[in-house]
Short mmCIF file of C-alpha atoms and ligand atoms in Angstrom, two decimals:
data_model
loop_
_atom_site.label_atom_id
_atom_site.label_comp_id
_atom_site.label_asym_id
_atom_site.label_seq_id
_atom_site.Cartn_x
_atom_site.Cartn_y
_atom_site.Cartn_z
CA UNK A 1 91.32 -41.24 101.18
CA UNK A 2 91.34 -40.48 97.48
CA UNK A 3 94.28 -38.32 96.47
CA UNK A 4 92.04 -35.24 96.24
CA UNK A 5 89.72 -33.89 98.93
CA UNK A 6 86.64 -31.84 98.21
CA UNK A 7 85.50 -28.67 99.91
CA UNK A 8 84.01 -29.45 103.32
CA UNK A 9 86.63 -32.07 104.14
CA UNK A 10 88.39 -31.75 107.50
CA UNK A 11 92.12 -31.08 107.77
CA UNK A 12 93.71 -32.13 111.06
CA UNK A 13 96.59 -29.90 112.15
CA UNK A 14 99.10 -30.96 114.81
CA UNK A 15 100.12 -27.84 116.73
CA UNK A 16 98.05 -24.77 117.53
CA UNK A 17 100.54 -21.91 117.27
CA UNK A 18 100.58 -19.06 114.78
CA UNK A 19 101.48 -21.32 111.87
CA UNK A 20 98.50 -23.58 112.62
CA UNK A 21 96.36 -20.46 112.91
CA UNK A 22 97.36 -19.11 109.50
CA UNK A 23 96.96 -22.58 107.95
CA UNK A 24 93.44 -22.76 109.39
CA UNK A 25 92.52 -19.39 107.90
CA UNK A 26 93.85 -20.47 104.49
CA UNK A 27 91.94 -23.78 104.71
CA UNK A 28 88.77 -21.95 105.64
CA UNK A 29 89.11 -19.57 102.66
CA UNK A 30 89.09 -22.63 100.39
CA UNK A 31 86.02 -24.08 102.10
CA UNK A 32 87.77 -26.71 104.23
CA UNK A 33 87.34 -27.23 107.94
CA UNK A 34 90.17 -27.68 110.44
CA UNK A 35 90.67 -29.59 113.66
CA UNK A 36 93.65 -28.60 115.82
CA UNK A 37 95.47 -31.01 118.15
CA UNK A 38 97.44 -29.09 120.77
CA UNK A 39 98.53 -29.87 124.33
CA UNK A 40 98.52 -26.23 125.52
CA UNK A 41 95.38 -24.35 126.54
CA UNK A 42 93.89 -21.51 124.45
CA UNK A 43 96.15 -21.93 121.41
CA UNK A 44 96.27 -19.15 118.76
CA UNK A 45 94.94 -21.56 116.11
CA UNK A 46 91.97 -22.45 118.31
CA UNK A 47 90.48 -18.98 117.73
CA UNK A 48 90.00 -19.67 114.02
CA UNK A 49 89.64 -23.46 113.75
CA UNK A 50 86.41 -25.48 113.66
CA UNK A 51 87.46 -27.83 116.43
CA UNK A 52 90.27 -28.14 118.99
CA UNK A 53 91.47 -31.18 120.91
CA UNK A 54 93.45 -30.28 124.02
CA UNK A 55 95.56 -33.34 124.85
CA UNK A 56 99.15 -34.51 125.04
CA UNK A 57 100.97 -36.41 122.29
CA UNK A 58 101.09 -39.42 124.63
CA UNK A 59 97.28 -39.58 124.91
CA UNK A 60 96.56 -42.47 122.54
CA UNK A 61 92.78 -42.31 122.97
CA UNK A 62 92.74 -38.57 122.16
CA UNK A 63 95.01 -39.09 119.13
CA UNK A 64 92.70 -41.82 117.79
CA UNK A 65 89.55 -39.78 118.39
CA UNK A 66 91.18 -36.78 116.64
CA UNK A 67 92.28 -38.85 113.63
CA UNK A 68 88.80 -40.31 113.23
CA UNK A 69 87.26 -36.84 112.77
CA UNK A 70 89.66 -35.72 110.00
CA UNK A 71 90.39 -36.66 106.37
CA UNK A 72 94.09 -35.83 106.28
CA UNK A 73 96.66 -34.80 108.90
CA UNK A 74 99.30 -32.11 108.58
CA UNK A 75 101.42 -30.27 111.13
CA UNK A 76 102.96 -26.91 112.00
CA UNK A 77 106.12 -28.19 113.72
CA UNK A 78 108.49 -31.08 113.11
CA UNK A 79 109.17 -32.39 116.61
CA UNK A 80 106.11 -34.60 116.89
CA UNK A 81 106.89 -37.76 118.91
CA UNK A 82 107.30 -40.86 116.75
CA UNK A 83 104.84 -42.90 118.86
CA UNK A 84 102.10 -40.32 118.22
CA UNK A 85 102.82 -40.41 114.49
CA UNK A 86 102.54 -44.23 114.53
CA UNK A 87 99.05 -44.01 116.07
CA UNK A 88 97.89 -41.30 113.66
CA UNK A 89 99.36 -42.86 110.53
CA UNK A 90 97.49 -46.12 111.11
CA UNK A 91 94.23 -44.17 110.75
CA UNK A 92 94.77 -41.28 108.31
CA UNK A 93 97.39 -40.09 105.80
CA UNK A 94 99.98 -37.67 107.14
CA UNK A 95 101.20 -35.03 104.69
CA UNK A 96 104.08 -34.22 104.41
CA UNK A 97 105.04 -37.86 105.03
CA UNK A 98 107.09 -39.57 107.72
CA UNK A 99 110.37 -39.52 105.81
CA UNK A 100 110.46 -35.70 105.86
CA UNK A 101 109.90 -35.77 109.62
CA UNK A 102 112.51 -38.47 110.22
CA UNK A 103 115.11 -36.49 108.31
CA UNK A 104 114.35 -33.07 109.77
CA UNK A 105 113.98 -34.18 113.40
CA UNK A 106 117.67 -34.99 113.71
CA UNK A 107 120.41 -32.62 112.52
CA UNK A 108 122.85 -35.49 111.92
CA UNK A 109 120.40 -37.48 109.77
CA UNK A 110 119.47 -34.24 107.97
CA UNK A 111 123.08 -33.34 107.12
CA UNK A 112 123.80 -36.90 105.91
CA UNK A 113 120.66 -36.81 103.75
CA UNK A 114 121.62 -33.45 102.21
CA UNK A 115 125.18 -34.53 101.50
CA UNK A 116 123.82 -37.75 99.98
CA UNK A 117 121.99 -35.57 97.46
CA UNK A 118 125.27 -33.90 96.54
CA UNK A 119 124.35 -30.63 98.28
CA UNK A 120 126.87 -28.62 100.29
CA UNK A 121 126.44 -28.35 104.07
CA UNK A 122 128.72 -27.07 106.83
CA UNK A 123 131.33 -29.70 107.74
CA UNK A 124 129.93 -31.73 110.64
CA UNK A 125 130.69 -34.55 113.07
CA UNK A 126 128.65 -36.59 115.54
CA UNK A 127 129.33 -35.71 119.20
CA UNK A 128 128.25 -37.82 122.17
CA UNK A 129 130.94 -37.11 124.78
CA UNK A 130 134.17 -35.16 125.42
CA UNK A 131 136.33 -37.61 123.44
CA UNK A 132 134.16 -37.35 120.32
CA UNK A 133 133.94 -33.55 120.73
CA UNK A 134 137.70 -33.27 120.89
CA UNK A 135 138.09 -35.49 117.84
CA UNK A 136 135.49 -33.36 116.03
CA UNK A 137 137.34 -30.12 116.90
CA UNK A 138 140.62 -31.64 115.67
CA UNK A 139 138.94 -32.55 112.38
CA UNK A 140 136.77 -29.48 111.77
CA UNK A 141 138.72 -26.78 113.60
CA UNK A 142 137.39 -23.62 115.26
CA UNK A 143 135.32 -21.51 115.23
CA UNK A 144 132.55 -24.10 115.27
CA UNK A 145 129.05 -24.51 116.66
CA UNK A 146 127.87 -27.37 118.84
CA UNK A 147 124.15 -28.06 118.34
CA UNK A 148 121.80 -30.60 119.90
CA UNK A 149 120.77 -33.14 117.25
CA UNK A 150 117.10 -32.82 118.19
CA UNK A 151 114.61 -30.20 119.44
CA UNK A 152 116.64 -27.09 118.59
CA UNK A 153 114.81 -23.99 117.35
CA UNK A 154 115.38 -20.22 117.22
CA UNK A 155 119.06 -20.72 118.08
CA UNK A 156 118.24 -22.76 121.22
CA UNK A 157 120.39 -25.80 122.03
CA UNK A 158 123.49 -24.24 120.45
CA UNK A 159 126.90 -23.23 121.81
CA UNK A 160 129.72 -21.51 119.95
CA UNK A 161 133.23 -22.87 120.25
CA UNK A 162 135.60 -20.06 119.34
CA UNK A 163 138.70 -21.92 120.52
CA UNK A 164 139.35 -25.49 121.74
CA UNK A 165 139.25 -24.29 125.38
CA UNK A 166 135.50 -23.56 124.99
CA UNK A 167 134.75 -27.26 124.48
CA UNK A 168 133.97 -28.14 128.09
CA UNK A 169 131.40 -25.37 128.59
CA UNK A 170 129.80 -26.06 125.19
CA UNK A 171 129.39 -29.75 126.01
CA UNK A 172 127.90 -28.86 129.41
CA UNK A 173 125.38 -26.59 127.59
CA UNK A 174 124.09 -29.65 125.69
CA UNK A 175 123.03 -31.16 129.07
CA UNK A 176 123.90 -34.69 127.95
CA UNK A 177 121.87 -34.54 124.73
CA UNK A 178 123.41 -36.07 121.55
CA UNK A 179 124.91 -33.26 119.46
CA UNK A 180 126.74 -32.42 116.26
CA UNK A 181 129.65 -30.08 115.78
CA UNK A 182 129.31 -27.84 112.75
CA UNK A 183 132.15 -25.91 111.18
CA UNK A 184 131.48 -22.19 111.04
CA UNK A 185 130.31 -21.09 107.60
CA UNK A 186 131.67 -17.67 106.68
CA UNK A 187 128.56 -16.51 104.87
CA UNK A 188 127.65 -13.14 103.35
CA UNK A 189 123.97 -13.45 104.20
CA UNK A 190 121.19 -15.99 104.71
CA UNK A 191 118.28 -16.77 102.43
CA UNK A 192 115.42 -19.19 102.46
CA UNK A 193 113.44 -20.80 99.72
CA UNK A 194 109.84 -21.69 100.45
CA UNK A 195 109.12 -24.60 98.14
CA UNK A 196 106.00 -26.65 97.52
CA UNK A 197 105.31 -30.05 95.98
CA UNK A 198 101.89 -31.41 95.06
CA UNK A 199 100.61 -35.00 95.14
CA UNK A 200 101.29 -35.34 91.41
CA UNK A 201 104.94 -34.35 91.94
CA UNK A 202 104.72 -30.80 90.56
CA UNK A 203 107.14 -28.44 92.31
CA UNK A 204 106.83 -24.66 92.72
CA UNK A 205 109.10 -22.28 94.63
CA UNK A 206 108.48 -18.80 95.94
CA UNK A 207 111.24 -16.28 95.28
CA UNK A 208 114.10 -16.60 97.79
CA UNK A 209 113.88 -14.19 100.73
CA UNK A 210 116.85 -12.66 102.55
CA UNK A 211 116.80 -13.26 106.31
CA UNK A 212 118.23 -11.27 109.20
CA UNK A 213 118.37 -12.92 112.63
CA UNK A 214 118.85 -11.25 116.02
CA UNK A 215 119.72 -13.37 119.04
CA UNK A 216 119.01 -16.52 117.00
CA UNK A 217 115.44 -15.37 116.17
CA UNK A 218 114.32 -14.28 112.71
CA UNK A 219 113.93 -10.50 112.66
CA UNK A 220 113.20 -9.65 109.01
CA UNK A 221 112.81 -11.30 105.62
CA UNK A 222 113.23 -9.13 102.52
CA UNK A 223 112.23 -9.95 98.94
CA UNK A 224 113.82 -9.78 96.50
CA UNK A 225 117.03 -11.10 98.07
CA UNK A 226 120.14 -9.51 96.58
CA UNK A 227 121.12 -12.74 94.85
CA UNK A 228 122.84 -13.14 91.51
CA UNK A 229 120.45 -14.79 89.00
CA UNK A 230 122.66 -17.93 88.82
CA UNK A 231 122.42 -18.39 92.58
CA UNK A 232 118.68 -17.81 92.51
CA UNK A 233 118.38 -20.65 90.00
CA UNK A 234 120.68 -22.82 92.13
CA UNK A 235 118.58 -22.22 95.25
CA UNK A 236 115.40 -23.26 93.48
CA UNK A 237 117.00 -26.36 91.94
CA UNK A 238 118.39 -27.42 95.32
CA UNK A 239 114.98 -27.08 96.95
CA UNK A 240 113.38 -29.11 94.13
CA UNK A 241 115.96 -31.86 94.57
CA UNK A 242 115.21 -32.11 98.31
CA UNK A 243 111.45 -32.25 97.82
CA UNK A 244 111.64 -34.87 95.09
CA UNK A 245 114.02 -37.07 97.11
CA UNK A 246 111.53 -37.08 100.01
CA UNK A 247 108.50 -37.64 97.74
CA UNK A 248 107.28 -34.60 99.60
CA UNK A 249 103.72 -33.24 99.68
CA UNK A 250 103.29 -29.74 101.12
CA UNK A 251 105.36 -26.62 101.74
CA UNK A 252 108.93 -26.76 103.03
CA UNK A 253 111.31 -24.02 104.21
CA UNK A 254 114.92 -24.48 103.06
CA UNK A 255 117.45 -22.21 104.80
CA UNK A 256 120.68 -21.49 102.94
CA UNK A 257 123.88 -19.58 103.59
CA UNK A 258 125.14 -17.48 100.67
CA UNK A 259 128.93 -17.68 100.37
CA UNK A 260 131.31 -16.52 97.62
CA UNK A 261 131.76 -20.18 96.66
CA UNK A 262 128.05 -20.91 96.38
CA UNK A 263 125.08 -21.95 98.50
CA UNK A 264 125.37 -24.01 101.68
CA UNK A 265 122.22 -25.67 103.07
CA UNK A 266 121.75 -24.85 106.75
CA UNK A 267 118.52 -26.66 107.55
CA UNK A 268 115.16 -27.76 106.23
CA UNK A 269 111.78 -27.35 107.92
CA UNK A 270 108.98 -29.64 106.67
CA UNK A 271 106.26 -27.05 107.12
CA UNK A 272 105.26 -23.48 106.41
CA UNK A 273 108.01 -21.18 107.65
CA UNK A 274 108.36 -17.80 109.32
CA UNK A 275 110.57 -16.61 106.46
CA UNK A 276 107.66 -17.25 104.06
CA UNK A 277 105.18 -14.89 105.74
CA UNK A 278 105.99 -12.18 103.15
CA UNK A 279 104.04 -14.27 100.59
CA UNK A 280 100.79 -13.16 102.26
CA UNK A 281 101.19 -9.72 100.67
CA UNK A 282 103.67 -10.56 97.89
CA UNK A 283 101.87 -13.30 95.94
CA UNK A 284 98.44 -14.25 94.66
CA UNK A 285 98.65 -17.57 96.52
CA UNK A 286 100.63 -17.45 99.78
CA UNK A 287 102.58 -20.24 101.50
CA UNK A 288 99.64 -21.18 103.74
CA UNK A 289 97.19 -21.67 100.87
CA UNK A 290 99.91 -23.46 98.90
CA UNK A 291 100.41 -25.93 101.75
CA UNK A 292 96.67 -26.56 102.10
CA UNK A 293 96.35 -27.03 98.32
CA UNK A 294 99.15 -29.61 98.39
CA UNK A 295 97.87 -31.62 101.35
CA UNK A 296 94.30 -31.82 99.98
CA UNK A 297 95.63 -32.89 96.58
CA UNK A 298 94.71 -29.73 94.68
CA UNK A 299 96.94 -28.27 91.98
CA UNK A 300 99.51 -25.81 93.33
CA UNK A 301 98.55 -22.15 93.00
CA UNK A 302 100.25 -19.17 91.38
CA UNK A 303 103.05 -18.15 93.75
CA UNK A 304 104.69 -15.63 91.43
CA UNK A 305 105.80 -12.53 93.33
CA UNK A 306 104.08 -9.26 92.32
CA UNK A 307 105.48 -6.95 95.03
CA UNK A 308 108.67 -6.17 96.92
CA UNK A 309 108.06 -6.89 100.60
CA UNK A 310 109.85 -6.61 103.93
CA UNK A 311 108.44 -8.88 106.66
CA UNK A 312 109.28 -7.85 110.22
CA UNK A 313 108.54 -10.12 113.17
CA UNK A 314 106.87 -8.50 116.16
CA UNK A 315 108.63 -10.07 119.13
CA UNK A 316 107.85 -9.39 122.81
CA UNK A 317 107.70 -5.63 123.46
CA UNK A 318 107.48 -4.89 119.75
CA UNK A 319 103.75 -5.10 120.47
CA UNK A 320 104.05 -1.56 121.91
CA UNK A 321 104.50 -0.35 118.32
CA UNK A 322 101.30 -1.92 117.00
CA UNK A 323 99.22 1.30 117.19
CA UNK A 324 101.85 3.17 115.17
CA UNK A 325 102.24 0.36 112.63
CA UNK A 326 98.46 0.22 112.21
CA UNK A 327 98.62 3.80 110.84
CA UNK A 328 101.44 3.14 108.37
CA UNK A 329 100.57 3.14 104.68
CA UNK A 330 101.57 -0.05 102.89
CA UNK A 331 101.76 -2.08 106.13
CA UNK A 332 99.76 -5.26 106.67
CA UNK A 333 99.55 -6.42 110.29
CA UNK A 334 99.17 -10.04 111.33
CA UNK A 335 98.69 -10.58 115.07
CA UNK A 336 98.51 -14.03 116.60
CA UNK A 337 96.08 -13.38 119.48
CA UNK A 338 98.55 -14.48 122.16
CA UNK A 339 97.42 -13.28 125.58
CA UNK A 340 100.81 -12.90 127.28
CA UNK A 341 103.67 -10.81 125.92
CA UNK A 342 107.00 -12.45 126.82
CA UNK A 343 110.56 -11.53 125.79
CA UNK A 344 111.53 -13.49 122.67
CA UNK A 345 107.91 -14.59 122.01
CA UNK A 346 106.65 -14.15 118.46
CA UNK A 347 103.46 -12.10 118.85
CA UNK A 348 102.80 -11.15 115.23
CA UNK A 349 104.42 -9.80 112.11
CA UNK A 350 104.06 -6.93 109.68
CA UNK A 351 104.46 -7.13 105.92
CA UNK A 352 105.45 -3.83 104.37
CA UNK A 353 105.08 -3.33 100.65
CA UNK A 354 108.13 -1.51 99.32
CA UNK A 355 107.46 0.95 96.52
CA UNK A 356 109.32 0.02 93.34
CA UNK A 357 111.20 2.79 91.47
P1 AMP B 1 119.94 -22.89 113.11
O1 AMP B 1 119.14 -23.14 114.35
O2 AMP B 1 120.75 -24.05 112.67
O3 AMP B 1 119.10 -22.31 112.01
O4 AMP B 1 120.98 -21.72 113.49
C1 AMP B 1 120.55 -20.43 113.89
C2 AMP B 1 121.46 -19.37 113.29
O5 AMP B 1 122.81 -19.55 113.75
C3 AMP B 1 121.55 -19.42 111.76
O6 AMP B 1 120.49 -18.74 111.18
C4 AMP B 1 122.91 -18.76 111.53
O7 AMP B 1 122.80 -17.35 111.60
C5 AMP B 1 123.73 -19.25 112.69
N1 AMP B 1 124.42 -20.49 112.30
C6 AMP B 1 123.96 -21.76 112.46
N2 AMP B 1 124.83 -22.67 111.99
C7 AMP B 1 125.89 -22.01 111.51
C8 AMP B 1 127.12 -22.38 110.88
N3 AMP B 1 127.46 -23.67 110.68
N4 AMP B 1 127.98 -21.40 110.51
C9 AMP B 1 127.64 -20.10 110.73
N5 AMP B 1 126.52 -19.68 111.31
C10 AMP B 1 125.63 -20.60 111.71
#
């Protein structure tokens, strides 16, 4: 493909959840068409996309047929099997590229990459069995968190080790999966920077948002974050460094802990991010349009923030409040069209514009 796609081109999206859905809407607003690849039936993105392929990531024929109908491939989640990526990449460009996926699919590789850039992370050690866990606890101390290296999300695949005696249970919780032990970061609060990089290498960041989690799941993101200006500049510079090092094209979520000594990078997500949903009501160009612009080779849009916003996730039974929220002034509802309400399931979100004094 040429670096830049014209209106009418087809964007292939791996994953049909709410992020794929909002990417499809943004693509459609710019005149592009989308084709979703998703193993599950009736995906949220399928309601708004031009085409859906329902097949597994091990279905080579379906992957090839999908790739042949699209001009560029992007994705809404990072845990795409390597074999599927090999098939797709032989046929069409994947943006963001493979290096971003390789780094973000494995917490150990990710931490080594970040430290290699001179960024601060939690202290960490590779854990594969009880001996290496005990060595890691001796080195890092407690409290600490044991996390699976791969496939963790929303706090899943994690066990806290408050004292050395917790080691056995924590290792059992990993169910034999390779893991890393992370030292506990004593942070004041958490922020994320949603950053974008275009094909020409231009970088733009949305204002950092302040995140509150409950039970490992993001509850709210508030902008502006109560960050000192120096730290705000640091956060943006750190995100730029990461994107440039990966020769990244697209939007990335960078999660950071704010400590009295400075910013600590928690993790990176090579995709649009839940903590960037506030941009839909806070900016002229939101994270979804920014991602589409980047992957089709357009210039990045104006992501300057013009409003103060609180984004609240609607999780499980929060759906009971939808009628009341629909009547609230200053509230913008985004529902994902998921048929079944389940505890812990992200059903939608609301962006509330906060009046400025
Ligand atoms: P993660 O899946 O790595 O984003 O972790 C989920 C949540 O657990 C984070 O948002 C933090 O609130 C908490 N957490 C993860 N790692 C650490 C750490 N090393 N120190 C303190 N809290 C952590």
